[in-house]
PDB file of C-alpha atoms in Angstrom:
ATOM      1  CA  UNK D1363      48.233  61.384 153.041  1.00  0.00           C
ATOM      2  CA  UNK D1364      48.395  57.735 152.753  1.00  0.00           C
ATOM      3  CA  UNK D1365      46.280  55.273 154.234  1.00  0.00           C
ATOM      4  CA  UNK D1366      48.377  53.292 156.399  1.00  0.00           C
ATOM      5  CA  UNK D1367      49.003  49.744 156.502  1.00  0.00           C
ATOM      6  CA  UNK D1368      45.675  49.158 153.828  1.00  0.00           C
ATOM      7  CA  UNK D1369      47.502  47.661 150.068  1.00  0.00           C
ATOM      8  CA  UNK D1370      44.996  47.217 147.708  1.00  0.00           C
ATOM      9  CA  UNK D1371      44.874  44.105 145.586  1.00  0.00           C
ATOM     10  CA  UNK D1372      42.835  43.460 142.274  1.00  0.00           C
ATOM     11  CA  UNK D1373      41.843  40.526 141.229  1.00  0.00           C
ATOM     12  CA  UNK D1374      42.490  40.213 136.852  1.00  0.00           C
ATOM     13  CA  UNK D1375      43.646  36.522 136.343  1.00  0.00           C
ATOM     14  CA  UNK D1376      40.026  35.319 134.980  1.00  0.00           C
ATOM     15  CA  UNK D1377      39.820  34.770 131.737  1.00  0.00           C
ATOM     16  CA  UNK D1378      36.760  36.834 131.098  1.00  0.00           C
ATOM     17  CA  UNK D1379      34.990  33.169 129.053  1.00  0.00           C
ATOM     18  CA  UNK D1380      31.590  34.791 129.137  1.00  0.00           C
ATOM     19  CA  UNK D1381      31.988  38.488 127.665  1.00  0.00           C
ATOM     20  CA  UNK D1382      34.849  36.779 124.983  1.00  0.00           C
ATOM     21  CA  UNK D1383      32.194  34.885 124.110  1.00  0.00           C
ATOM     22  CA  UNK D1384      29.446  37.000 123.602  1.00  0.00           C
ATOM     23  CA  UNK D1385      32.044  39.259 121.816  1.00  0.00           C
ATOM     24  CA  UNK D1386      32.697  36.956 119.192  1.00  0.00           C
ATOM     25  CA  UNK D1387      28.961  35.710 118.681  1.00  0.00           C
ATOM     26  CA  UNK D1388      27.950  39.583 118.218  1.00  0.00           C
ATOM     27  CA  UNK D1389      26.743  40.474 114.763  1.00  0.00           C
ATOM     28  CA  UNK D1390      27.268  44.257 115.048  1.00  0.00           C
ATOM     29  CA  UNK D1391      30.984  44.272 115.112  1.00  0.00           C
ATOM     30  CA  UNK D1392      30.652  46.828 117.386  1.00  0.00           C
ATOM     31  CA  UNK D1393      32.206  45.985 119.984  1.00  0.00           C
ATOM     32  CA  UNK D1394      34.788  43.504 117.977  1.00  0.00           C
ATOM     33  CA  UNK D1395      38.233  45.949 118.947  1.00  0.00           C
ATOM     34  CA  UNK D1396      37.207  44.576 122.767  1.00  0.00           C
ATOM     35  CA  UNK D1397      37.772  40.593 121.923  1.00  0.00           C
ATOM     36  CA  UNK D1398      40.672  39.568 123.829  1.00  0.00           C
ATOM     37  CA  UNK D1399      40.676  42.607 126.371  1.00  0.00           C
ATOM     38  CA  UNK D1400      40.356  41.569 130.261  1.00  0.00           C
ATOM     39  CA  UNK D1401      37.080  42.604 131.757  1.00  0.00           C
ATOM     40  CA  UNK D1402      38.683  44.889 134.307  1.00  0.00           C
ATOM     41  CA  UNK D1403      40.512  46.839 130.981  1.00  0.00           C
ATOM     42  CA  UNK D1404      37.924  46.877 129.104  1.00  0.00           C
ATOM     43  CA  UNK D1405      37.457  51.113 128.685  1.00  0.00           C
ATOM     44  CA  UNK D1406      34.415  52.649 130.729  1.00  0.00           C
ATOM     45  CA  UNK D1407      33.401  55.939 130.849  1.00  0.00           C
ATOM     46  CA  UNK D1408      36.129  58.691 131.027  1.00  0.00           C
ATOM     47  CA  UNK D1409      38.307  56.042 132.330  1.00  0.00           C
ATOM     48  CA  UNK D1410      40.733  53.715 130.057  1.00  0.00           C
ATOM     49  CA  UNK D1411      39.926  51.052 131.656  1.00  0.00           C
ATOM     50  CA  UNK D1412      37.537  49.644 134.769  1.00  0.00           C
ATOM     51  CA  UNK D1413      39.686  49.381 137.379  1.00  0.00           C
ATOM     52  CA  UNK D1414      41.627  52.765 136.550  1.00  0.00           C
ATOM     53  CA  UNK D1415      38.409  54.612 137.850  1.00  0.00           C
ATOM     54  CA  UNK D1416      39.386  52.595 141.543  1.00  0.00           C
ATOM     55  CA  UNK D1417      42.677  53.345 141.011  1.00  0.00           C
ATOM     56  CA  UNK D1418      41.084  57.316 141.036  1.00  0.00           C
ATOM     57  CA  UNK D1419      39.143  57.141 143.806  1.00  0.00           C
ATOM     58  CA  UNK D1420      41.905  54.978 146.056  1.00  0.00           C
ATOM     59  CA  UNK D1421      43.754  58.101 145.469  1.00  0.00           C
ATOM     60  CA  UNK D1422      41.140  60.582 146.348  1.00  0.00           C
ATOM     61  CA  UNK D1423      41.133  58.662 149.907  1.00  0.00           C
ATOM     62  CA  UNK D1424      44.871  58.354 150.055  1.00  0.00           C
ATOM     63  CA  UNK D1425      45.724  55.030 148.446  1.00  0.00           C
ATOM     64  CA  UNK D1426      48.479  55.867 145.995  1.00  0.00           C
ATOM     65  CA  UNK D1427      48.927  53.808 143.163  1.00  0.00           C
ATOM     66  CA  UNK D1428      52.134  52.561 144.797  1.00  0.00           C
ATOM     67  CA  UNK D1429      49.929  50.508 146.565  1.00  0.00           C
ATOM     68  CA  UNK D1430      48.030  49.106 143.724  1.00  0.00           C
ATOM     69  CA  UNK D1431      48.683  45.881 142.833  1.00  0.00           C
ATOM     70  CA  UNK D1432      47.387  43.261 140.232  1.00  0.00           C
ATOM     71  CA  UNK D1433      47.150  39.645 139.780  1.00  0.00           C
ATOM     72  CA  UNK D1434      47.212  38.249 136.662  1.00  0.00           C
ATOM     73  CA  UNK D1435      47.250  35.159 134.399  1.00  0.00           C
ATOM     74  CA  UNK D1436      50.785  34.681 131.663  1.00  0.00           C
ATOM     75  CA  UNK D1437      48.036  35.703 128.767  1.00  0.00           C
ATOM     76  CA  UNK D1438      47.240  38.690 130.039  1.00  0.00           C
ATOM     77  CA  UNK D1439      50.096  40.212 131.275  1.00  0.00           C
ATOM     78  CA  UNK D1440      51.354  42.426 129.424  1.00  0.00           C
ATOM     79  CA  UNK D1441      48.189  44.236 128.125  1.00  0.00           C
ATOM     80  CA  UNK D1442      48.173  45.028 131.932  1.00  0.00           C
ATOM     81  CA  UNK D1443      51.830  46.122 132.235  1.00  0.00           C
ATOM     82  CA  UNK D1444      50.439  48.811 129.735  1.00  0.00           C
ATOM     83  CA  UNK D1445      47.753  50.075 131.458  1.00  0.00           C
ATOM     84  CA  UNK D1446      50.061  50.276 134.865  1.00  0.00           C
ATOM     85  CA  UNK D1447      53.154  52.674 132.876  1.00  0.00           C
ATOM     86  CA  UNK D1448      49.027  54.821 131.005  1.00  0.00           C
ATOM     87  CA  UNK D1449      48.292  55.278 134.926  1.00  0.00           C
ATOM     88  CA  UNK D1450      51.599  55.221 137.128  1.00  0.00           C
ATOM     89  CA  UNK D1451      51.482  52.113 138.724  1.00  0.00           C
ATOM     90  CA  UNK D1452      54.878  51.183 139.407  1.00  0.00           C
ATOM     91  CA  UNK D1453      55.775  48.085 136.988  1.00  0.00           C
ATOM     92  CA  UNK D1454      56.556  45.488 139.629  1.00  0.00           C
ATOM     93  CA  UNK D1455      53.073  45.650 141.274  1.00  0.00           C
ATOM     94  CA  UNK D1456      51.281  43.305 138.638  1.00  0.00           C
ATOM     95  CA  UNK D1457      52.431  40.061 138.718  1.00  0.00           C
ATOM     96  CA  UNK D1458      51.100  36.864 136.670  1.00  0.00           C
ATOM     97  CA  UNK D1459      50.207  33.256 138.377  1.00  0.00           C
ATOM     98  CA  UNK D1460      51.847  31.591 135.379  1.00  0.00           C
ATOM     99  CA  UNK D1461      48.900  30.383 133.727  1.00  0.00           C
ATOM    100  CA  UNK D1462      47.505  30.539 129.770  1.00  0.00           C
ATOM    101  CA  UNK D1463      43.664  29.540 129.900  1.00  0.00           C
ATOM    102  CA  UNK D1464      40.669  29.149 131.384  1.00  0.00           C
ATOM    103  CA  UNK D1465      41.343  25.538 132.017  1.00  0.00           C
ATOM    104  CA  UNK D1466      44.816  26.033 133.575  1.00  0.00           C
ATOM    105  CA  UNK D1467      43.669  28.522 135.906  1.00  0.00           C
ATOM    106  CA  UNK D1468      43.868  28.509 139.419  1.00  0.00           C
ATOM    107  CA  UNK D1469      41.433  29.567 141.281  1.00  0.00           C
ATOM    108  CA  UNK D1470      40.133  32.684 142.775  1.00  0.00           C
ATOM    109  CA  UNK D1471      41.587  32.373 146.559  1.00  0.00           C
ATOM    110  CA  UNK D1472      44.858  30.948 145.079  1.00  0.00           C
ATOM    111  CA  UNK D1473      45.064  33.811 143.094  1.00  0.00           C
ATOM    112  CA  UNK D1474      44.358  35.983 146.335  1.00  0.00           C
ATOM    113  CA  UNK D1475      46.886  34.481 148.193  1.00  0.00           C
ATOM    114  CA  UNK D1476      49.105  33.597 145.256  1.00  0.00           C
ATOM    115  CA  UNK D1477      48.948  38.276 145.232  1.00  0.00           C
ATOM    116  CA  UNK D1478      49.387  38.096 149.010  1.00  0.00           C
ATOM    117  CA  UNK D1479      53.007  36.434 148.838  1.00  0.00           C
ATOM    118  CA  UNK D1480      54.554  37.802 145.403  1.00  0.00           C
ATOM    119  CA  UNK D1481      53.605  41.435 147.028  1.00  0.00           C
ATOM    120  CA  UNK D1482      54.975  40.847 150.670  1.00  0.00           C
ATOM    121  CA  UNK D1483      51.669  41.984 152.173  1.00  0.00           C
ATOM    122  CA  UNK D1484      51.253  39.787 154.814  1.00  0.00           C
ATOM    123  CA  UNK D1485      52.265  42.982 156.996  1.00  0.00           C
ATOM    124  CA  UNK D1486      49.400  44.861 155.552  1.00  0.00           C
ATOM    125  CA  UNK D1487      45.188  45.003 155.550  1.00  0.00           C
ATOM    126  CA  UNK D1488      44.497  43.932 152.717  1.00  0.00           C
ATOM    127  CA  UNK D1489      41.427  45.776 149.888  1.00  0.00           C
ATOM    128  CA  UNK D1490      40.372  42.692 147.684  1.00  0.00           C
ATOM    129  CA  UNK D1491      38.379  44.288 144.753  1.00  0.00           C
ATOM    130  CA  UNK D1492      37.293  42.061 141.661  1.00  0.00           C
ATOM    131  CA  UNK D1493      38.103  43.180 138.681  1.00  0.00           C
ATOM    132  CA  UNK D1494      34.644  43.413 137.255  1.00  0.00           C
ATOM    133  CA  UNK D1495      33.534  44.879 140.324  1.00  0.00           C
ATOM    134  CA  UNK D1496      32.277  48.383 140.329  1.00  0.00           C
ATOM    135  CA  UNK D1497      29.734  50.435 142.812  1.00  0.00           C
ATOM    136  CA  UNK D1498      27.075  52.652 142.206  1.00  0.00           C
ATOM    137  CA  UNK D1499      27.685  56.620 141.930  1.00  0.00           C
ATOM    138  CA  UNK D1500      26.756  56.791 145.547  1.00  0.00           C
ATOM    139  CA  UNK D1501      29.738  54.306 146.708  1.00  0.00           C
ATOM    140  CA  UNK D1502      31.844  56.549 149.546  1.00  0.00           C
ATOM    141  CA  UNK D1503      34.846  55.100 149.643  1.00  0.00           C
ATOM    142  CA  UNK D1504      36.672  56.855 152.822  1.00  0.00           C
ATOM    143  CA  UNK D1505      33.025  56.034 154.520  1.00  0.00           C
ATOM    144  CA  UNK D1506      33.596  52.510 154.342  1.00  0.00           C
ATOM    145  CA  UNK D1507      37.438  53.039 155.536  1.00  0.00           C
ATOM    146  CA  UNK D1508      36.292  54.800 158.536  1.00  0.00           C
ATOM    147  CA  UNK D1509      34.286  52.252 158.991  1.00  0.00           C
ATOM    148  CA  UNK D1510      37.115  49.503 158.843  1.00  0.00           C
ATOM    149  CA  UNK D1511      38.913  51.883 161.136  1.00  0.00           C
ATOM    150  CA  UNK D1512      36.387  51.279 163.762  1.00  0.00           C
ATOM    151  CA  UNK D1513      36.190  47.891 164.084  1.00  0.00           C
ATOM    152  CA  UNK D1514      38.817  46.817 167.097  1.00  0.00           C
ATOM    153  CA  UNK D1515      39.812  43.285 164.875  1.00  0.00           C
ATOM    154  CA  UNK D1516      38.052  42.441 162.139  1.00  0.00           C
ATOM    155  CA  UNK D1517      37.047  41.787 157.894  1.00  0.00           C
ATOM    156  CA  UNK D1518      34.557  44.263 156.376  1.00  0.00           C
ATOM    157  CA  UNK D1519      32.646  43.532 153.222  1.00  0.00           C
ATOM    158  CA  UNK D1520      29.885  44.998 151.756  1.00  0.00           C
ATOM    159  CA  UNK D1521      25.871  44.311 150.873  1.00  0.00           C
ATOM    160  CA  UNK D1522      23.550  44.969 149.169  1.00  0.00           C
ATOM    161  CA  UNK D1523      20.329  43.526 148.803  1.00  0.00           C
ATOM    162  CA  UNK D1524      18.458  41.795 145.749  1.00  0.00           C
ATOM    163  CA  UNK D1525      15.176  40.677 144.845  1.00  0.00           C
ATOM    164  CA  UNK D1526      14.512  37.258 144.897  1.00  0.00           C
ATOM    165  CA  UNK D1527      14.914  36.519 141.674  1.00  0.00           C
ATOM    166  CA  UNK D1528      18.338  37.302 141.391  1.00  0.00           C
ATOM    167  CA  UNK D1529      19.872  35.054 144.671  1.00  0.00           C
ATOM    168  CA  UNK D1530      21.176  32.304 143.166  1.00  0.00           C
ATOM    169  CA  UNK D1531      23.130  33.707 141.010  1.00  0.00           C
ATOM    170  CA  UNK D1532      25.350  35.349 143.663  1.00  0.00           C
ATOM    171  CA  UNK D1533      27.136  34.919 147.164  1.00  0.00           C
ATOM    172  CA  UNK D1534      24.572  35.748 150.152  1.00  0.00           C
ATOM    173  CA  UNK D1535      25.714  36.760 153.612  1.00  0.00           C
ATOM    174  CA  UNK D1536      23.760  36.521 156.983  1.00  0.00           C
ATOM    175  CA  UNK D1537      24.885  38.872 159.481  1.00  0.00           C
ATOM    176  CA  UNK D1538      22.754  39.671 162.599  1.00  0.00           C
ATOM    177  CA  UNK D1539      21.243  42.944 164.361  1.00  0.00           C
ATOM    178  CA  UNK D1540      25.016  43.960 165.323  1.00  0.00           C
ATOM    179  CA  UNK D1541      25.794  43.666 161.203  1.00  0.00           C
ATOM    180  CA  UNK D1542      28.327  40.701 162.257  1.00  0.00           C
ATOM    181  CA  UNK D1543      28.515  37.893 159.726  1.00  0.00           C
ATOM    182  CA  UNK D1544      27.388  34.724 160.710  1.00  0.00           C
ATOM    183  CA  UNK D1545      26.507  32.534 156.785  1.00  0.00           C
ATOM    184  CA  UNK D1546      27.841  32.901 153.848  1.00  0.00           C
ATOM    185  CA  UNK D1547      25.363  30.418 151.167  1.00  0.00           C
ATOM    186  CA  UNK D1548      27.230  30.721 147.645  1.00  0.00           C
ATOM    187  CA  UNK D1549      24.183  31.226 145.157  1.00  0.00           C
ATOM    188  CA  UNK D1550      21.649  29.809 147.129  1.00  0.00           C
ATOM    189  CA  UNK D1551      18.078  28.735 146.462  1.00  0.00           C
ATOM    190  CA  UNK D1552      16.225  31.677 147.522  1.00  0.00           C
ATOM    191  CA  UNK D1553      14.404  28.783 150.029  1.00  0.00           C
ATOM    192  CA  UNK D1554      17.599  28.373 151.364  1.00  0.00           C
ATOM    193  CA  UNK D1555      18.304  31.616 153.337  1.00  0.00           C
ATOM    194  CA  UNK D1556      15.847  34.264 154.413  1.00  0.00           C
ATOM    195  CA  UNK D1557      18.746  36.422 153.973  1.00  0.00           C
ATOM    196  CA  UNK D1558      18.480  38.490 150.853  1.00  0.00           C
ATOM    197  CA  UNK D1559      22.203  40.159 150.746  1.00  0.00           C
ATOM    198  CA  UNK D1560      24.821  39.901 148.465  1.00  0.00           C
ATOM    199  CA  UNK D1561      28.315  40.285 149.296  1.00  0.00           C
ATOM    200  CA  UNK D1562      30.744  40.881 145.510  1.00  0.00           C
ATOM    201  CA  UNK D1563      34.195  40.830 145.796  1.00  0.00           C
ATOM    202  CA  UNK D1564      34.861  44.447 147.679  1.00  0.00           C
ATOM    203  CA  UNK D1565      36.805  42.743 150.808  1.00  0.00           C
ATOM    204  CA  UNK D1566      39.175  44.539 153.447  1.00  0.00           C
ATOM    205  CA  UNK D1567      40.636  41.711 155.229  1.00  0.00           C
ATOM    206  CA  UNK D1568      42.615  42.515 158.355  1.00  0.00           C
ATOM    207  CA  UNK D1569      46.390  41.903 158.367  1.00  0.00           C
ATOM    208  CA  UNK D1570      45.952  39.090 161.360  1.00  0.00           C
ATOM    209  CA  UNK D1571      43.062  36.966 158.838  1.00  0.00           C
ATOM    210  CA  UNK D1572      45.467  36.515 156.217  1.00  0.00           C
ATOM    211  CA  UNK D1573      47.279  33.302 156.826  1.00  0.00           C
ATOM    212  CA  UNK D1574      43.890  31.617 157.151  1.00  0.00           C
ATOM    213  CA  UNK D1575      44.183  31.914 153.076  1.00  0.00           C
ATOM    214  CA  UNK D1576      46.917  29.195 153.560  1.00  0.00           C
ATOM    215  CA  UNK D1577      44.664  27.197 155.629  1.00  0.00           C
ATOM    216  CA  UNK D1578      41.844  27.326 153.991  1.00  0.00           C
ATOM    217  CA  UNK D1579      43.965  25.745 151.271  1.00  0.00           C
ATOM    218  CA  UNK D1580      45.165  23.178 152.887  1.00  0.00           C
ATOM    219  CA  UNK D1581      41.799  22.605 153.821  1.00  0.00           C
ATOM    220  CA  UNK D1582      41.085  21.992 150.545  1.00  0.00           C
ATOM    221  CA  UNK D1583      43.603  19.900 149.760  1.00  0.00           C
ATOM    222  CA  UNK D1584      42.809  17.468 152.434  1.00  0.00           C
ATOM    223  CA  UNK D1585      39.510  16.369 151.297  1.00  0.00           C
ATOM    224  CA  UNK D1586      40.047  16.498 148.026  1.00  0.00           C
ATOM    225  CA  UNK D1587      38.192  19.204 147.197  1.00  0.00           C
ATOM    226  CA  UNK D1588      37.911  20.159 143.076  1.00  0.00           C
ATOM    227  CA  UNK D1589      38.344  24.051 141.190  1.00  0.00           C
ATOM    228  CA  UNK D1590      35.118  24.754 142.292  1.00  0.00           C
ATOM    229  CA  UNK D1591      35.237  24.254 146.037  1.00  0.00           C
ATOM    230  CA  UNK D1592      38.459  27.915 145.939  1.00  0.00           C
ATOM    231  CA  UNK D1593      38.174  28.910 142.156  1.00  0.00           C
ATOM    232  CA  UNK D1594      34.747  31.649 144.215  1.00  0.00           C
ATOM    233  CA  UNK D1595      35.816  34.044 146.843  1.00  0.00           C
ATOM    234  CA  UNK D1596      32.747  33.684 148.146  1.00  0.00           C
ATOM    235  CA  UNK D1597      34.135  30.115 149.609  1.00  0.00           C
ATOM    236  CA  UNK D1598      36.781  30.932 150.852  1.00  0.00           C
ATOM    237  CA  UNK D1599      34.465  33.707 153.362  1.00  0.00           C
ATOM    238  CA  UNK D1600      32.399  31.193 153.973  1.00  0.00           C
ATOM    239  CA  UNK D1601      34.912  28.933 155.748  1.00  0.00           C
ATOM    240  CA  UNK D1602      36.519  32.741 157.499  1.00  0.00           C
ATOM    241  CA  UNK D1603      33.023  34.179 159.249  1.00  0.00           C
ATOM    242  CA  UNK D1604      33.660  31.365 161.028  1.00  0.00           C
ATOM    243  CA  UNK D1605      37.138  31.384 162.316  1.00  0.00           C
ATOM    244  CA  UNK D1606      37.750  35.301 162.344  1.00  0.00           C
ATOM    245  CA  UNK D1607      34.903  38.253 162.593  1.00  0.00           C
ATOM    246  CA  UNK D1608      33.749  39.920 159.678  1.00  0.00           C
ATOM    247  CA  UNK D1609      32.092  43.329 159.475  1.00  0.00           C
ATOM    248  CA  UNK D1610      29.411  44.246 157.204  1.00  0.00           C
ATOM    249  CA  UNK D1611      29.111  48.150 155.261  1.00  0.00           C
ATOM    250  CA  UNK D1612      25.771  48.777 153.184  1.00  0.00           C
ATOM    251  CA  UNK D1613      26.099  49.440 149.876  1.00  0.00           C
ATOM    252  CA  UNK D1614      23.453  50.311 147.691  1.00  0.00           C
ATOM    253  CA  UNK D1615      24.053  48.164 145.001  1.00  0.00           C
ATOM    254  CA  UNK D1616      26.805  47.017 142.012  1.00  0.00           C
ATOM    255  CA  UNK D1617      27.753  47.413 138.898  1.00  0.00           C
ATOM    256  CA  UNK D1618      28.171  44.134 137.115  1.00  0.00           C
ATOM    257  CA  UNK D1619      30.003  43.263 134.415  1.00  0.00           C
ATOM    258  CA  UNK D1620      29.436  39.600 133.728  1.00  0.00           C
ATOM    259  CA  UNK D1621      28.471  39.359 129.556  1.00  0.00           C
ATOM    260  CA  UNK D1622      28.586  41.979 126.442  1.00  0.00           C
ATOM    261  CA  UNK D1623      25.198  43.233 127.553  1.00  0.00           C
ATOM    262  CA  UNK D1624      25.754  43.756 131.259  1.00  0.00           C
ATOM    263  CA  UNK D1625      28.875  45.486 130.028  1.00  0.00           C
ATOM    264  CA  UNK D1626      26.880  47.856 127.508  1.00  0.00           C
ATOM    265  CA  UNK D1627      24.539  48.671 130.254  1.00  0.00           C
ATOM    266  CA  UNK D1628      27.362  49.683 132.771  1.00  0.00           C
ATOM    267  CA  UNK D1629      28.878  52.211 129.668  1.00  0.00           C
ATOM    268  CA  UNK D1630      25.434  53.562 129.428  1.00  0.00           C
ATOM    269  CA  UNK D1631      25.297  53.826 133.032  1.00  0.00           C
ATOM    270  CA  UNK D1632      28.466  55.547 133.002  1.00  0.00           C
ATOM    271  CA  UNK D1633      27.634  57.898 130.242  1.00  0.00           C
ATOM    272  CA  UNK D1634      24.505  58.676 132.067  1.00  0.00           C
ATOM    273  CA  UNK D1635      26.937  59.662 135.059  1.00  0.00           C
ATOM    274  CA  UNK D1636      28.990  62.123 132.459  1.00  0.00           C
ATOM    275  CA  UNK D1637      26.088  63.960 131.245  1.00  0.00           C
ATOM    276  CA  UNK D1638      24.877  64.543 134.674  1.00  0.00           C
ATOM    277  CA  UNK D1639      28.287  65.879 135.816  1.00  0.00           C
ATOM    278  CA  UNK D1640      28.442  68.267 133.087  1.00  0.00           C
ATOM    279  CA  UNK D1641      24.719  69.118 132.574  1.00  0.00           C
ATOM    280  CA  UNK D1642      24.685  72.384 133.620  1.00  0.00           C
ATOM    281  CA  UNK D1643      22.382  74.116 137.208  1.00  0.00           C
ATOM    282  CA  UNK D1644      18.961  74.275 136.019  1.00  0.00           C
ATOM    283  CA  UNK D1645      17.079  77.260 137.157  1.00  0.00           C
ATOM    284  CA  UNK D1646      13.471  77.947 136.270  1.00  0.00           C
ATOM    285  CA  UNK D1647      12.953  81.283 134.057  1.00  0.00           C
ATOM    286  CA  UNK D1648      11.680  84.203 136.980  1.00  0.00           C
ATOM    287  CA  UNK D1649       8.284  85.034 136.395  1.00  0.00           C
TER     288      UNK D1649
END
């Protein structure tokens, strides 16, 4: 049975410039076939694409492919349409933001708003998933969705602990003892916050919070903010939490696909998972 009033928006409009640089610089040539492939469509494990893992997990938890939408760019649009055909996602659920290069990108928050508008998601709760976001194998989506249902009127995001040396690379959530967000800092120095809770791009926005996307961008434009002020999804969370409650859901960790090295690590992780699933149960010989 489908989960009522929850639609999914996968963010696929980024250009993955670091990964593409790494692929072009790779002397082995082993990954040359991935040049030009969006990060969200990188093959991983037994699936044809990173985001296909989400598609299957969502389906197992009552969210069908007809409820999954992708906002991408003009350069990658055709590749996502082909992915949709292979995976029974309606073609109308793929939309381009019209940009053709990293230099002309809209930014992450405008792309969320673009997706909400293009797919008419204003009447739904919207689960936003970063196109390069994956969680460790023990992530329980059913538990996450149940946690959201328990909240009377709140958004729900995931958090996991990171070491000091990672704090400056990620968005950090500050929370109270009830797990409610009380602050958000984008890539701070460890001395700037006592929190060590990273918050990946996996946000379940309550329907009533969606109008604040436009308010946030209006505020950015009113003060002539630059692209860096709305290109990271966390910047919207920093604007959102004082205006709409955000609750947190703890996970054990995430798989980050940034450059080639981290992609190779992700491939090895999924290969190990496949081996552990395929391996026969171990039996001790009888004495």
